[in-house]
CSV table of C-alpha atoms in Angstrom, one decimal:
chain,number,residue,atom,x,y,z
A,102,MET,CA,-36.4,-3.6,18.6
A,103,GLY,CA,-40.1,-3.7,19.1
A,104,PHE,CA,-43.0,-5.7,20.5
A,105,ALA,CA,-44.6,-7.5,17.6
A,106,PRO,CA,-45.1,-10.1,16.5
A,107,VAL,CA,-45.1,-12.0,19.8
A,108,ARG,CA,-46.3,-15.5,20.8
A,109,PRO,CA,-48.6,-15.5,23.8
A,110,GLY,CA,-46.4,-16.0,26.9
A,111,ARG,CA,-43.3,-14.6,25.2
A,112,GLU,CA,-44.0,-11.0,26.0
A,113,ASP,CA,-41.4,-10.9,28.9
A,114,TRP,CA,-38.7,-12.1,26.5
A,115,LEU,CA,-39.3,-9.1,24.2
A,116,ILE,CA,-39.3,-6.8,27.2
A,117,LYS,CA,-35.8,-8.2,28.3
A,118,LEU,CA,-34.6,-7.8,24.7
A,119,MET,CA,-35.8,-4.1,24.6
A,120,GLU,CA,-34.4,-3.5,28.1
A,121,GLY,CA,-30.9,-4.7,27.1
A,122,VAL,CA,-30.7,-2.8,23.8
A,123,GLU,CA,-32.5,0.4,24.6
A,124,ASP,CA,-31.7,0.6,28.4
A,125,ILE,CA,-35.4,1.1,29.3
A,126,PRO,CA,-36.1,-0.4,32.7
A,127,GLY,CA,-38.0,-3.7,32.4
A,128,THR,CA,-40.3,-2.6,35.2
A,129,ALA,CA,-41.4,0.5,33.2
A,130,LEU,CA,-42.1,-1.6,30.2
A,131,THR,CA,-43.9,-4.3,32.1
A,132,GLU,CA,-46.1,-1.8,33.9
A,133,GLY,CA,-46.5,0.5,30.9
A,134,ILE,CA,-47.5,-2.0,28.2
A,135,THR,CA,-51.0,-3.5,28.0
A,136,TRP,CA,-50.5,-6.5,25.7
A,137,GLY,CA,-53.4,-7.5,23.5
A,138,TRP,CA,-51.9,-8.5,20.2
A,139,GLU,CA,-49.9,-11.3,18.6
A,140,SER,CA,-49.5,-10.2,15.0
A,141,TYR,CA,-47.9,-7.0,13.8
A,142,PRO,CA,-51.3,-5.8,12.2
A,143,GLU,CA,-52.9,-6.4,15.6
A,144,TYR,CA,-50.1,-4.4,17.2
A,145,LEU,CA,-50.7,-1.5,14.8
A,146,ASP,CA,-54.5,-1.7,15.7
A,147,ALA,CA,-53.6,-1.5,19.4
A,148,ILE,CA,-51.4,1.6,18.7
A,149,ASP,CA,-54.2,3.1,16.5
A,150,SER,CA,-56.7,2.7,19.3
A,151,ARG,CA,-54.8,5.1,21.5
A,152,THR,CA,-54.6,8.9,21.4
A,153,PHE,CA,-51.2,10.6,20.9
A,154,ALA,CA,-50.1,14.2,20.8
A,155,ILE,CA,-47.5,13.3,18.1
A,156,ASP,CA,-47.5,11.1,15.0
A,157,VAL,CA,-46.4,7.6,15.6
A,158,GLY,CA,-44.8,5.2,13.2
A,159,SER,CA,-43.3,1.7,13.6
A,160,GLN,CA,-41.0,-0.7,11.9
A,161,LEU,CA,-41.1,-4.5,12.0
A,162,PRO,CA,-38.2,-5.7,14.2
A,163,HIS,CA,-36.1,-8.6,12.9
A,164,GLY,CA,-35.5,-9.9,16.4
A,165,ALA,CA,-39.2,-10.3,17.1
A,166,VAL,CA,-39.9,-11.8,13.7
A,167,ARG,CA,-37.1,-14.4,14.2
A,168,ALA,CA,-38.2,-15.3,17.7
A,169,TYR,CA,-41.8,-15.6,16.6
A,170,THR,CA,-41.0,-17.7,13.6
A,171,MET,CA,-38.1,-19.8,14.8
A,172,GLY,CA,-38.7,-19.9,18.6
A,173,GLU,CA,-35.5,-20.5,20.6
A,174,ARG,CA,-33.5,-21.2,17.4
A,175,GLY,CA,-34.2,-17.7,16.2
A,176,ALA,CA,-33.5,-16.2,19.6
A,177,ARG,CA,-30.1,-18.0,19.7
A,178,ASN,CA,-29.2,-16.7,16.3
A,179,GLU,CA,-29.1,-20.1,14.7
A,180,PRO,CA,-29.2,-20.2,10.8
A,181,ALA,CA,-32.7,-19.9,9.3
A,182,THR,CA,-33.9,-22.6,7.0
A,183,ALA,CA,-35.6,-22.0,3.7
A,184,ASP,CA,-38.9,-22.7,5.4
A,185,ASP,CA,-38.0,-20.2,8.2
A,186,ILE,CA,-37.2,-17.5,5.7
A,187,ALA,CA,-40.5,-18.2,3.8
A,188,ALA,CA,-42.5,-17.9,7.1
A,189,MET,CA,-40.6,-14.7,8.1
A,190,SER,CA,-41.1,-13.3,4.6
A,191,ARG,CA,-44.9,-13.7,5.0
A,192,LEU,CA,-44.8,-11.8,8.2
A,193,VAL,CA,-42.7,-9.0,6.6
A,194,THR,CA,-45.1,-8.6,3.7
A,195,GLU,CA,-48.1,-8.7,6.0
A,196,ALA,CA,-46.6,-6.0,8.2
A,197,VAL,CA,-45.8,-3.6,5.3
A,198,GLU,CA,-49.2,-4.1,3.8
A,199,ALA,CA,-50.7,-3.3,7.3
A,200,GLY,CA,-48.8,0.0,7.5
A,201,ALA,CA,-45.3,-0.8,8.9
A,202,LEU,CA,-42.8,2.0,7.9
A,203,GLY,CA,-40.3,-0.7,7.2
A,204,PHE,CA,-38.2,-3.5,8.6
A,205,SER,CA,-35.2,-3.1,11.0
A,206,THR,CA,-32.3,-5.3,11.7
A,207,SER,CA,-29.0,-5.1,13.5
A,208,ARG,CA,-25.5,-6.4,12.8
A,209,THR,CA,-23.8,-4.5,15.7
A,210,LEU,CA,-22.6,-6.5,18.7
A,211,ALA,CA,-23.4,-3.5,20.9
A,212,HIS,CA,-27.1,-4.5,20.6
A,213,ARG,CA,-27.6,-7.2,23.3
A,214,ALA,CA,-30.4,-8.6,25.4
A,215,MET,CA,-30.3,-8.5,29.2
A,216,ASP,CA,-28.7,-11.9,29.2
A,217,GLY,CA,-25.8,-10.5,27.1
A,218,GLU,CA,-26.7,-12.4,23.9
A,219,PRO,CA,-26.6,-10.5,20.6
A,220,VAL,CA,-30.1,-9.6,19.4
A,221,PRO,CA,-31.7,-12.2,17.0
A,222,GLY,CA,-30.7,-11.6,13.5
A,223,THR,CA,-27.2,-10.2,14.3
A,224,PHE,CA,-25.6,-13.0,12.3
A,225,ALA,CA,-28.4,-13.6,9.8
A,226,ALA,CA,-27.0,-14.9,6.4
A,227,GLU,CA,-27.4,-12.8,3.3
A,228,ASP,CA,-30.1,-15.2,1.9
A,229,GLU,CA,-32.3,-14.4,4.9
A,230,LEU,CA,-31.7,-10.6,4.6
A,231,PHE,CA,-32.3,-10.6,0.9
A,232,GLY,CA,-35.4,-12.7,1.3
A,233,LEU,CA,-36.8,-10.4,3.9
A,234,GLY,CA,-35.9,-7.4,1.7
A,235,ARG,CA,-37.8,-8.9,-1.2
A,236,ALA,CA,-40.8,-9.6,1.0
A,237,MET,CA,-40.7,-6.0,2.2
A,238,ALA,CA,-40.7,-4.8,-1.4
A,239,ALA,CA,-43.6,-7.1,-2.2
A,240,GLY,CA,-45.7,-5.5,0.5
A,241,GLY,CA,-45.2,-2.0,-0.8
A,242,GLN,CA,-42.8,0.9,-0.3
A,243,ALA,CA,-40.9,0.7,3.0
A,244,VAL,CA,-37.5,1.3,4.5
A,245,PHE,CA,-35.0,-1.5,5.2
A,246,GLU,CA,-33.1,-0.2,8.3
A,247,LEU,CA,-29.8,-1.9,9.1
A,248,ALA,CA,-27.6,-1.0,12.1
A,249,PRO,CA,-24.2,-2.1,10.7
A,250,GLN,CA,-21.2,-3.3,12.7
A,251,GLY,CA,-19.0,-0.3,11.8
A,252,GLN,CA,-17.8,0.9,8.5
A,253,ARG,CA,-16.8,-2.4,7.1
A,254,ALA,CA,-20.4,-3.3,6.4
A,255,ARG,CA,-20.2,-1.4,3.1
A,256,THR,CA,-16.9,-2.8,2.0
A,257,SER,CA,-17.6,-6.4,3.1
A,258,SER,CA,-20.8,-6.6,1.0
A,259,GLY,CA,-19.1,-5.2,-2.1
A,260,ARG,CA,-22.3,-3.2,-2.7
A,261,SER,CA,-23.3,0.4,-2.3
A,262,GLY,CA,-26.3,1.7,-0.4
A,263,ASN,CA,-28.8,-0.3,-2.4
A,264,TRP,CA,-27.2,-3.6,-1.4
A,265,ILE,CA,-30.5,-5.4,-0.7
A,266,GLY,CA,-31.3,-5.3,-4.4
A,267,CYS,CA,-34.8,-4.2,-3.9
A,268,GLY,CA,-34.6,-0.4,-4.2
A,269,GLY,CA,-35.9,1.7,-7.0
């Protein structure tokens, strides 16, 4: 989960998504976040403009990418078209080139928004995941993080840990 990319006016939707998954009160997020970005590189610039006592890193969240690219279709976990995957892939490559540590997605039904819906990307088809993995690799070295739906993720894919096909 994360806060970029975000279409202007959709910030509250991302807050409700984060509130549901991470159990962070929406009021704390609403009062604590000063929005000033749309793209992931702009988000990193906003983080970079602040002073922290610790190192901070960020991954590009699949849910935000899907919602940004596909609108309500992405938020409702509808299948991505080839054009959707191409548009999401551009965002993934751009984010990694800008400094994202990687890309994160979730297959677990335990990750739900405040309205009870599974997070965007939960049911993404392999062509979407593989396309985004290739886009991540095109942007440079990064981590593809996947929260699986239990142990069956490994056996159902028929692949070992390098299942995305982009690793070295």
